[in-house]
Amino acid sequence: RALLQAIRQERVSVERVARDPKRAARNLDRYLGKSLGDEAPADAAEGGFSAQRGRLPWPTPGRLEATFGTKVDPASNVVLVQKGLSLRAPFGANVRSVFSGRVVFSASKEGYGRLVVIDHGGGYSLYAHLERALVRRGDTVNQQQVIGLVGDSGSTKGTYLYFELRLGREPVDPLKWL
């Protein structure tokens, strides 16, 4: 009975941990919808962001730990949805913008820690769990400009960079773009 109770408590704990990122993702989606509007902006120029598929540089060197998509945790059978990539990288490593654009968010956000969101005119990039953001809302950034440092803010997994790409407000698989 004690073992069964312990297993049930563990499952409840795992399910709660799995729900927290989902809630944080919904909150971010709502924020982006309010702040950025529901329409996907047009590319600022021909050859803009939407033409960069397969050409973007990696935001930081690191080891790929989690990829885009839906996965089932084998230990708990909990379905996990990953809208971006998790890159294990050294604490304090430079994080660079993958394309030029304008910073539309640079602050802490529940579930993401210190977060920078860049509008590339046609799409957005998100950089989460930063130790420090080096840009502010409204700043214009160039491709490969250092925008922050890898950290563990808001992370339950230690030091890493969570990186997401969106066309309009829809997440896309970054591996197809990098």
Short mmCIF file of N, CA and C in Angstrom, two decimals:
data_model
loop_
_atom_site.label_atom_id
_atom_site.label_comp_id
_atom_site.label_asym_id
_atom_site.label_seq_id
_atom_site.Cartn_x
_atom_site.Cartn_y
_atom_site.Cartn_z
N ARG A 1 0.84 -1.21 0.00
CA ARG A 1 0.00 0.00 0.00
C ARG A 1 0.87 1.25 0.00
N ALA A 2 1.91 1.21 0.81
CA ALA A 2 2.81 2.37 0.88
C ALA A 2 3.47 2.62 -0.46
N LEU A 3 3.90 1.55 -1.13
CA LEU A 3 4.53 1.69 -2.44
C LEU A 3 3.54 2.24 -3.46
N LEU A 4 2.32 1.72 -3.46
CA LEU A 4 1.29 2.20 -4.38
C LEU A 4 0.99 3.68 -4.13
N GLN A 5 0.91 4.07 -2.87
CA GLN A 5 0.67 5.48 -2.52
C GLN A 5 1.82 6.35 -3.01
N ALA A 6 3.05 5.88 -2.84
CA ALA A 6 4.22 6.63 -3.29
C ALA A 6 4.21 6.79 -4.80
N ILE A 7 3.83 5.73 -5.52
CA ILE A 7 3.75 5.80 -6.98
C ILE A 7 2.68 6.79 -7.42
N ARG A 8 1.53 6.77 -6.75
CA ARG A 8 0.46 7.72 -7.09
C ARG A 8 0.89 9.16 -6.83
N GLN A 9 1.58 9.39 -5.72
CA GLN A 9 2.06 10.75 -5.42
C GLN A 9 3.09 11.20 -6.45
N GLU A 10 3.97 10.29 -6.84
CA GLU A 10 4.97 10.60 -7.86
C GLU A 10 4.30 10.98 -9.18
N ARG A 11 3.27 10.22 -9.57
CA ARG A 11 2.57 10.50 -10.82
C ARG A 11 1.89 11.88 -10.77
N VAL A 12 1.25 12.19 -9.65
CA VAL A 12 0.62 13.51 -9.49
C VAL A 12 1.68 14.60 -9.61
N SER A 13 2.83 14.39 -9.00
CA SER A 13 3.91 15.37 -9.06
C SER A 13 4.41 15.56 -10.48
N VAL A 14 4.61 14.46 -11.22
CA VAL A 14 5.08 14.52 -12.61
C VAL A 14 4.04 15.22 -13.48
N GLU A 15 2.77 14.91 -13.28
CA GLU A 15 1.72 15.55 -14.07
C GLU A 15 1.66 17.05 -13.79
N ARG A 16 1.87 17.46 -12.52
CA ARG A 16 1.87 18.88 -12.19
C ARG A 16 3.03 19.58 -12.87
N VAL A 17 4.21 18.97 -12.84
CA VAL A 17 5.39 19.55 -13.49
C VAL A 17 5.15 19.67 -14.99
N ALA A 18 4.50 18.67 -15.59
CA ALA A 18 4.22 18.70 -17.03
C ALA A 18 3.20 19.78 -17.37
N ARG A 19 2.26 20.07 -16.47
CA ARG A 19 1.25 21.09 -16.73
C ARG A 19 1.83 22.50 -16.67
N ASP A 20 2.81 22.73 -15.79
CA ASP A 20 3.37 24.08 -15.62
C ASP A 20 3.90 24.66 -16.92
N PRO A 21 4.72 23.91 -17.71
CA PRO A 21 5.17 24.48 -18.99
C PRO A 21 4.01 24.74 -19.94
N LYS A 22 2.98 23.87 -19.91
CA LYS A 22 1.82 24.10 -20.78
C LYS A 22 1.13 25.40 -20.41
N ARG A 23 0.95 25.63 -19.10
CA ARG A 23 0.32 26.86 -18.64
C ARG A 23 1.17 28.07 -19.03
N ALA A 24 2.48 27.97 -18.85
CA ALA A 24 3.37 29.07 -19.21
C ALA A 24 3.31 29.35 -20.70
N ALA A 25 3.25 28.28 -21.52
CA ALA A 25 3.16 28.46 -22.98
C ALA A 25 1.85 29.14 -23.37
N ARG A 26 0.73 28.73 -22.74
CA ARG A 26 -0.56 29.38 -23.02
C ARG A 26 -0.51 30.86 -22.63
N ASN A 27 0.08 31.16 -21.48
CA ASN A 27 0.19 32.55 -21.04
C ASN A 27 1.03 33.37 -22.02
N LEU A 28 2.12 32.79 -22.51
CA LEU A 28 2.95 33.50 -23.49
C LEU A 28 2.18 33.70 -24.79
N ASP A 29 1.47 32.68 -25.24
CA ASP A 29 0.66 32.82 -26.46
C ASP A 29 -0.36 33.94 -26.32
N ARG A 30 -1.03 34.00 -25.15
CA ARG A 30 -2.00 35.07 -24.91
C ARG A 30 -1.32 36.43 -24.92
N TYR A 31 -0.16 36.53 -24.27
CA TYR A 31 0.57 37.79 -24.24
C TYR A 31 0.96 38.23 -25.65
N LEU A 32 1.50 37.29 -26.44
CA LEU A 32 1.90 37.64 -27.80
C LEU A 32 0.70 38.06 -28.63
N GLY A 33 -0.44 37.39 -28.43
CA GLY A 33 -1.65 37.77 -29.16
C GLY A 33 -2.10 39.18 -28.83
N LYS A 34 -2.03 39.55 -27.55
CA LYS A 34 -2.42 40.90 -27.15
C LYS A 34 -1.42 41.94 -27.61
N SER A 35 -0.15 41.62 -27.51
CA SER A 35 0.90 42.58 -27.81
C SER A 35 1.19 42.72 -29.30
N LEU A 36 1.12 41.60 -30.01
CA LEU A 36 1.57 41.60 -31.39
C LEU A 36 0.43 41.51 -32.39
N GLY A 37 -0.76 41.22 -31.91
CA GLY A 37 -1.90 41.10 -32.81
C GLY A 37 -2.04 39.69 -33.33
N ASP A 38 -3.14 39.40 -33.95
CA ASP A 38 -3.42 38.06 -34.42
C ASP A 38 -2.93 37.79 -35.84
N GLU A 39 -2.67 38.82 -36.57
CA GLU A 39 -2.25 38.65 -37.95
C GLU A 39 -0.74 38.47 -38.04
N ALA A 40 -0.30 37.58 -38.92
CA ALA A 40 1.13 37.44 -39.18
C ALA A 40 1.57 38.65 -39.99
N PRO A 41 2.57 39.41 -39.52
CA PRO A 41 3.02 40.56 -40.27
C PRO A 41 3.71 40.13 -41.56
N ALA A 42 3.63 40.97 -42.56
CA ALA A 42 4.31 40.69 -43.83
C ALA A 42 5.81 40.91 -43.65
N ASP A 43 6.60 40.21 -44.46
CA ASP A 43 8.05 40.44 -44.41
C ASP A 43 8.35 41.89 -44.71
N ALA A 44 9.33 42.42 -44.00
CA ALA A 44 9.70 43.82 -44.17
C ALA A 44 10.27 44.07 -45.56
N ALA A 45 10.91 43.08 -46.15
CA ALA A 45 11.51 43.24 -47.47
C ALA A 45 11.60 41.88 -48.15
N GLU A 46 11.74 41.90 -49.47
CA GLU A 46 11.92 40.66 -50.20
C GLU A 46 13.18 39.97 -49.66
N GLY A 47 13.11 38.67 -49.49
CA GLY A 47 14.24 37.96 -48.91
C GLY A 47 14.27 38.11 -47.40
N GLY A 48 13.13 38.54 -46.83
CA GLY A 48 13.03 38.74 -45.38
C GLY A 48 13.03 37.43 -44.63
N PHE A 49 12.48 37.47 -43.44
CA PHE A 49 12.55 36.34 -42.52
C PHE A 49 12.02 35.05 -43.12
N SER A 50 10.87 35.10 -43.77
CA SER A 50 10.27 33.85 -44.27
C SER A 50 11.12 33.20 -45.37
N ALA A 51 12.06 33.93 -45.95
CA ALA A 51 12.95 33.37 -46.97
C ALA A 51 14.20 32.74 -46.35
N GLN A 52 14.30 32.74 -45.03
CA GLN A 52 15.52 32.29 -44.36
C GLN A 52 15.51 30.82 -43.96
N ARG A 53 14.46 30.11 -44.31
CA ARG A 53 14.37 28.69 -43.92
C ARG A 53 15.63 27.95 -44.36
N GLY A 54 16.27 27.28 -43.41
CA GLY A 54 17.48 26.53 -43.68
C GLY A 54 18.75 27.36 -43.70
N ARG A 55 18.64 28.65 -43.43
CA ARG A 55 19.81 29.55 -43.53
C ARG A 55 20.19 30.25 -42.23
N LEU A 56 19.37 30.14 -41.22
CA LEU A 56 19.63 30.89 -39.99
C LEU A 56 20.76 30.26 -39.18
N PRO A 57 21.59 31.10 -38.56
CA PRO A 57 22.66 30.57 -37.70
C PRO A 57 22.08 30.11 -36.36
N TRP A 58 22.78 29.23 -35.68
CA TRP A 58 22.35 28.79 -34.35
C TRP A 58 22.52 29.95 -33.37
N PRO A 59 21.62 30.07 -32.39
CA PRO A 59 21.70 31.19 -31.46
C PRO A 59 22.86 31.09 -30.46
N THR A 60 23.31 29.86 -30.19
CA THR A 60 24.46 29.66 -29.30
C THR A 60 25.00 28.26 -29.57
N PRO A 61 26.30 28.07 -29.41
CA PRO A 61 26.79 26.70 -29.54
C PRO A 61 26.35 25.88 -28.33
N GLY A 62 25.96 24.67 -28.54
CA GLY A 62 25.51 23.84 -27.43
C GLY A 62 25.08 22.47 -27.90
N ARG A 63 24.69 21.64 -26.95
CA ARG A 63 24.24 20.29 -27.23
C ARG A 63 22.72 20.28 -27.27
N LEU A 64 22.17 19.77 -28.35
CA LEU A 64 20.73 19.70 -28.52
C LEU A 64 20.17 18.64 -27.57
N GLU A 65 19.28 19.06 -26.66
CA GLU A 65 18.73 18.13 -25.67
C GLU A 65 17.27 17.79 -25.93
N ALA A 66 16.52 18.72 -26.45
CA ALA A 66 15.10 18.45 -26.72
C ALA A 66 14.74 19.14 -28.03
N THR A 67 13.99 18.43 -28.85
CA THR A 67 13.60 18.96 -30.15
C THR A 67 12.12 19.30 -30.18
N PHE A 68 11.73 19.96 -31.23
CA PHE A 68 10.36 20.41 -31.47
C PHE A 68 9.43 19.21 -31.62
N GLY A 69 8.23 19.33 -31.07
CA GLY A 69 7.20 18.32 -31.31
C GLY A 69 6.64 17.72 -30.03
N THR A 70 5.74 16.76 -30.24
CA THR A 70 5.06 16.07 -29.15
C THR A 70 5.80 14.78 -28.84
N LYS A 71 6.02 14.58 -27.55
CA LYS A 71 6.70 13.37 -27.09
C LYS A 71 5.98 12.81 -25.88
N VAL A 72 6.13 11.53 -25.64
CA VAL A 72 5.56 10.89 -24.46
C VAL A 72 6.72 10.51 -23.55
N ASP A 73 6.69 11.00 -22.32
CA ASP A 73 7.71 10.65 -21.33
C ASP A 73 7.55 9.18 -21.01
N PRO A 74 8.59 8.36 -21.29
CA PRO A 74 8.45 6.92 -21.08
C PRO A 74 8.24 6.54 -19.61
N ALA A 75 8.78 7.33 -18.69
CA ALA A 75 8.65 6.99 -17.27
C ALA A 75 7.25 7.26 -16.73
N SER A 76 6.63 8.35 -17.20
CA SER A 76 5.34 8.76 -16.62
C SER A 76 4.16 8.62 -17.56
N ASN A 77 4.44 8.41 -18.86
CA ASN A 77 3.40 8.36 -19.89
C ASN A 77 2.71 9.71 -20.08
N VAL A 78 3.32 10.79 -19.62
CA VAL A 78 2.78 12.13 -19.77
C VAL A 78 3.18 12.66 -21.15
N VAL A 79 2.22 13.24 -21.87
CA VAL A 79 2.49 13.82 -23.18
C VAL A 79 3.09 15.21 -22.99
N LEU A 80 4.25 15.43 -23.60
CA LEU A 80 4.94 16.71 -23.51
C LEU A 80 4.97 17.35 -24.89
N VAL A 81 4.67 18.65 -24.94
CA VAL A 81 4.71 19.38 -26.20
C VAL A 81 5.85 20.38 -26.13
N GLN A 82 6.79 20.26 -27.04
CA GLN A 82 7.95 21.16 -27.10
C GLN A 82 7.77 22.04 -28.32
N LYS A 83 7.64 23.36 -28.11
CA LYS A 83 7.43 24.29 -29.22
C LYS A 83 8.73 24.88 -29.74
N GLY A 84 9.85 24.43 -29.18
CA GLY A 84 11.15 24.93 -29.60
C GLY A 84 12.23 23.91 -29.32
N LEU A 85 13.46 24.40 -29.17
CA LEU A 85 14.62 23.55 -28.90
C LEU A 85 15.19 23.88 -27.53
N SER A 86 15.76 22.88 -26.90
CA SER A 86 16.53 23.09 -25.68
C SER A 86 17.98 22.80 -26.01
N LEU A 87 18.82 23.81 -25.81
CA LEU A 87 20.25 23.68 -26.09
C LEU A 87 21.03 23.80 -24.80
N ARG A 88 21.70 22.72 -24.40
CA ARG A 88 22.55 22.75 -23.21
C ARG A 88 23.81 23.51 -23.60
N ALA A 89 24.10 24.58 -22.89
CA ALA A 89 25.24 25.43 -23.21
C ALA A 89 25.86 25.93 -21.91
N PRO A 90 27.11 26.35 -21.95
CA PRO A 90 27.77 26.82 -20.73
C PRO A 90 27.11 28.09 -20.17
N PHE A 91 27.07 28.16 -18.87
CA PHE A 91 26.55 29.35 -18.20
C PHE A 91 27.33 30.58 -18.68
N GLY A 92 26.61 31.62 -19.09
CA GLY A 92 27.24 32.86 -19.52
C GLY A 92 27.65 32.90 -20.98
N ALA A 93 27.40 31.81 -21.73
CA ALA A 93 27.72 31.81 -23.16
C ALA A 93 26.87 32.85 -23.88
N ASN A 94 27.43 33.44 -24.94
CA ASN A 94 26.70 34.44 -25.72
C ASN A 94 25.51 33.81 -26.43
N VAL A 95 24.39 34.55 -26.43
CA VAL A 95 23.20 34.19 -27.20
C VAL A 95 23.05 35.27 -28.27
N ARG A 96 22.97 34.84 -29.51
CA ARG A 96 22.92 35.78 -30.64
C ARG A 96 21.58 35.72 -31.37
N SER A 97 21.16 36.87 -31.87
CA SER A 97 19.94 36.93 -32.66
C SER A 97 20.17 36.17 -33.97
N VAL A 98 19.20 35.35 -34.35
CA VAL A 98 19.36 34.56 -35.57
C VAL A 98 19.07 35.37 -36.83
N PHE A 99 18.42 36.53 -36.66
CA PHE A 99 18.11 37.39 -37.81
C PHE A 99 17.89 38.80 -37.29
N SER A 100 18.01 39.78 -38.14
CA SER A 100 17.80 41.16 -37.72
C SER A 100 16.33 41.40 -37.38
N GLY A 101 16.09 42.37 -36.52
CA GLY A 101 14.71 42.67 -36.16
C GLY A 101 14.63 43.68 -35.04
N ARG A 102 13.45 43.71 -34.40
CA ARG A 102 13.18 44.65 -33.30
C ARG A 102 12.75 43.87 -32.07
N VAL A 103 13.33 44.21 -30.94
CA VAL A 103 13.00 43.55 -29.68
C VAL A 103 11.61 44.00 -29.23
N VAL A 104 10.70 43.04 -29.07
CA VAL A 104 9.33 43.36 -28.65
C VAL A 104 9.07 42.94 -27.20
N PHE A 105 9.98 42.16 -26.62
CA PHE A 105 9.84 41.77 -25.22
C PHE A 105 11.23 41.47 -24.68
N SER A 106 11.51 42.01 -23.50
CA SER A 106 12.78 41.73 -22.82
C SER A 106 12.54 41.90 -21.32
N ALA A 107 12.15 40.81 -20.68
CA ALA A 107 11.83 40.83 -19.26
C ALA A 107 11.65 39.38 -18.81
N SER A 108 11.29 39.21 -17.55
CA SER A 108 11.02 37.87 -17.04
C SER A 108 9.58 37.50 -17.34
N LYS A 109 9.37 36.23 -17.63
CA LYS A 109 8.04 35.69 -17.92
C LYS A 109 7.95 34.32 -17.27
N GLU A 110 6.86 34.09 -16.54
CA GLU A 110 6.68 32.82 -15.85
C GLU A 110 6.89 31.64 -16.78
N GLY A 111 7.69 30.69 -16.34
CA GLY A 111 7.97 29.50 -17.11
C GLY A 111 9.11 29.65 -18.10
N TYR A 112 9.53 30.88 -18.35
CA TYR A 112 10.59 31.15 -19.33
C TYR A 112 11.79 31.87 -18.71
N GLY A 113 11.65 32.32 -17.49
CA GLY A 113 12.72 33.11 -16.89
C GLY A 113 12.92 34.40 -17.66
N ARG A 114 14.18 34.84 -17.77
CA ARG A 114 14.47 36.04 -18.57
C ARG A 114 14.30 35.67 -20.04
N LEU A 115 13.45 36.42 -20.70
CA LEU A 115 13.04 36.09 -22.07
C LEU A 115 13.21 37.29 -22.97
N VAL A 116 13.75 37.05 -24.16
CA VAL A 116 13.83 38.07 -25.20
C VAL A 116 13.05 37.55 -26.41
N VAL A 117 12.15 38.39 -26.94
CA VAL A 117 11.39 38.07 -28.14
C VAL A 117 11.73 39.12 -29.18
N ILE A 118 12.10 38.66 -30.38
CA ILE A 118 12.48 39.57 -31.47
C ILE A 118 11.51 39.39 -32.63
N ASP A 119 10.98 40.51 -33.11
CA ASP A 119 10.10 40.54 -34.29
C ASP A 119 11.00 40.70 -35.50
N HIS A 120 10.94 39.74 -36.41
CA HIS A 120 11.79 39.77 -37.61
C HIS A 120 11.01 40.20 -38.85
N GLY A 121 9.79 40.70 -38.65
CA GLY A 121 8.98 41.08 -39.81
C GLY A 121 8.56 39.82 -40.55
N GLY A 122 7.53 39.17 -40.11
CA GLY A 122 7.09 37.91 -40.70
C GLY A 122 7.23 36.75 -39.74
N GLY A 123 7.99 36.95 -38.69
CA GLY A 123 8.18 35.90 -37.70
C GLY A 123 8.88 36.43 -36.47
N TYR A 124 8.97 35.57 -35.49
CA TYR A 124 9.55 35.94 -34.19
C TYR A 124 10.52 34.86 -33.74
N SER A 125 11.51 35.27 -32.96
CA SER A 125 12.37 34.31 -32.28
C SER A 125 12.30 34.59 -30.79
N LEU A 126 12.33 33.52 -29.99
CA LEU A 126 12.24 33.61 -28.54
C LEU A 126 13.47 32.95 -27.93
N TYR A 127 14.06 33.60 -26.95
CA TYR A 127 15.27 33.13 -26.28
C TYR A 127 14.98 33.16 -24.78
N ALA A 128 14.92 31.99 -24.14
CA ALA A 128 14.47 31.94 -22.75
C ALA A 128 15.52 31.35 -21.81
N HIS A 129 15.31 31.60 -20.53
CA HIS A 129 16.15 31.15 -19.42
C HIS A 129 17.52 31.84 -19.43
N LEU A 130 17.52 33.08 -19.92
CA LEU A 130 18.78 33.84 -19.98
C LEU A 130 19.26 34.23 -18.59
N GLU A 131 20.56 34.27 -18.44
CA GLU A 131 21.16 34.81 -17.22
C GLU A 131 20.95 36.33 -17.22
N ARG A 132 21.15 36.91 -18.41
CA ARG A 132 21.00 38.35 -18.53
C ARG A 132 20.62 38.68 -19.97
N ALA A 133 19.68 39.59 -20.13
CA ALA A 133 19.33 40.12 -21.45
C ALA A 133 20.18 41.36 -21.67
N LEU A 134 20.74 41.49 -22.87
CA LEU A 134 21.59 42.64 -23.19
C LEU A 134 20.89 43.63 -24.11
N VAL A 135 19.59 43.41 -24.34
CA VAL A 135 18.79 44.30 -25.18
C VAL A 135 17.52 44.66 -24.43
N ARG A 136 16.91 45.75 -24.87
CA ARG A 136 15.66 46.21 -24.26
C ARG A 136 14.57 46.28 -25.32
N ARG A 137 13.34 46.28 -24.82
CA ARG A 137 12.20 46.42 -25.72
C ARG A 137 12.37 47.68 -26.56
N GLY A 138 12.15 47.56 -27.87
CA GLY A 138 12.29 48.68 -28.79
C GLY A 138 13.64 48.74 -29.49
N ASP A 139 14.64 48.03 -28.97
CA ASP A 139 15.96 48.01 -29.61
C ASP A 139 15.88 47.33 -30.97
N THR A 140 16.67 47.83 -31.91
CA THR A 140 16.85 47.17 -33.20
C THR A 140 18.11 46.33 -33.10
N VAL A 141 18.04 45.09 -33.57
CA VAL A 141 19.20 44.20 -33.50
C VAL A 141 19.55 43.70 -34.89
N ASN A 142 20.82 43.37 -35.06
CA ASN A 142 21.32 42.81 -36.30
C ASN A 142 21.47 41.30 -36.16
N GLN A 143 21.49 40.61 -37.29
CA GLN A 143 21.74 39.18 -37.26
C GLN A 143 23.09 38.93 -36.60
N GLN A 144 23.14 37.97 -35.71
CA GLN A 144 24.34 37.55 -34.98
C GLN A 144 24.76 38.51 -33.87
N GLN A 145 23.96 39.55 -33.60
CA GLN A 145 24.25 40.44 -32.47
C GLN A 145 24.01 39.69 -31.17
N VAL A 146 24.91 39.86 -30.20
CA VAL A 146 24.72 39.25 -28.89
C VAL A 146 23.57 39.97 -28.19
N ILE A 147 22.56 39.18 -27.79
CA ILE A 147 21.36 39.76 -27.17
C ILE A 147 21.20 39.35 -25.71
N GLY A 148 21.99 38.35 -25.29
CA GLY A 148 21.88 37.88 -23.91
C GLY A 148 22.93 36.84 -23.62
N LEU A 149 22.85 36.30 -22.39
CA LEU A 149 23.78 35.27 -21.93
C LEU A 149 23.00 34.06 -21.45
N VAL A 150 23.49 32.87 -21.77
CA VAL A 150 22.85 31.63 -21.34
C VAL A 150 22.82 31.59 -19.82
N GLY A 151 21.69 31.15 -19.28
CA GLY A 151 21.55 31.06 -17.83
C GLY A 151 20.60 29.96 -17.44
N ASP A 152 20.04 30.12 -16.24
CA ASP A 152 19.10 29.13 -15.75
C ASP A 152 17.88 29.79 -15.10
N SER A 153 17.62 31.04 -15.45
CA SER A 153 16.48 31.74 -14.85
C SER A 153 15.17 31.05 -15.24
N GLY A 154 14.36 30.76 -14.25
CA GLY A 154 13.07 30.13 -14.49
C GLY A 154 13.16 28.69 -14.94
N SER A 155 14.33 28.09 -14.87
CA SER A 155 14.55 26.74 -15.38
C SER A 155 14.45 25.70 -14.28
N THR A 156 13.88 24.57 -14.62
CA THR A 156 13.90 23.43 -13.71
C THR A 156 14.93 22.40 -14.16
N LYS A 157 15.61 22.69 -15.28
CA LYS A 157 16.57 21.74 -15.86
C LYS A 157 18.01 22.23 -15.80
N GLY A 158 18.27 23.31 -15.09
CA GLY A 158 19.63 23.82 -15.02
C GLY A 158 19.91 24.80 -16.14
N THR A 159 21.20 24.99 -16.44
CA THR A 159 21.64 25.97 -17.42
C THR A 159 21.42 25.47 -18.85
N TYR A 160 20.61 26.20 -19.59
CA TYR A 160 20.40 25.89 -21.01
C TYR A 160 19.65 27.05 -21.66
N LEU A 161 19.62 27.05 -22.99
CA LEU A 161 18.85 28.03 -23.75
C LEU A 161 17.64 27.33 -24.35
N TYR A 162 16.46 27.90 -24.10
CA TYR A 162 15.26 27.45 -24.81
C TYR A 162 15.08 28.42 -25.96
N PHE A 163 14.97 27.90 -27.18
CA PHE A 163 14.90 28.72 -28.39
C PHE A 163 13.69 28.29 -29.21
N GLU A 164 12.91 29.29 -29.60
CA GLU A 164 11.69 29.02 -30.36
C GLU A 164 11.62 29.97 -31.55
N LEU A 165 11.10 29.47 -32.66
CA LEU A 165 10.82 30.29 -33.84
C LEU A 165 9.34 30.23 -34.15
N ARG A 166 8.81 31.36 -34.59
CA ARG A 166 7.39 31.42 -34.97
C ARG A 166 7.25 32.15 -36.30
N LEU A 167 6.36 31.63 -37.13
CA LEU A 167 5.92 32.35 -38.32
C LEU A 167 4.60 32.97 -37.92
N GLY A 168 4.55 34.28 -37.89
CA GLY A 168 3.40 34.93 -37.27
C GLY A 168 3.43 34.51 -35.82
N ARG A 169 2.31 33.94 -35.32
CA ARG A 169 2.28 33.47 -33.94
C ARG A 169 2.40 31.95 -33.83
N GLU A 170 2.56 31.26 -34.97
CA GLU A 170 2.61 29.79 -34.97
C GLU A 170 4.04 29.28 -34.81
N PRO A 171 4.29 28.45 -33.78
CA PRO A 171 5.62 27.86 -33.63
C PRO A 171 5.95 26.95 -34.81
N VAL A 172 7.20 27.00 -35.25
CA VAL A 172 7.70 26.14 -36.31
C VAL A 172 8.94 25.42 -35.81
N ASP A 173 9.27 24.31 -36.44
CA ASP A 173 10.43 23.52 -36.05
C ASP A 173 11.72 24.27 -36.38
N PRO A 174 12.45 24.73 -35.35
CA PRO A 174 13.68 25.49 -35.63
C PRO A 174 14.73 24.71 -36.40
N LEU A 175 14.75 23.38 -36.25
CA LEU A 175 15.76 22.60 -36.96
C LEU A 175 15.63 22.73 -38.48
N LYS A 176 14.43 23.01 -38.96
CA LYS A 176 14.24 23.19 -40.40
C LYS A 176 14.68 24.58 -40.85
N TRP A 177 14.90 25.47 -39.90
CA TRP A 177 15.28 26.85 -40.23
C TRP A 177 16.76 27.14 -39.98
N LEU A 178 17.38 26.39 -39.07
CA LEU A 178 18.78 26.65 -38.73
C LEU A 178 19.72 26.01 -39.73
#
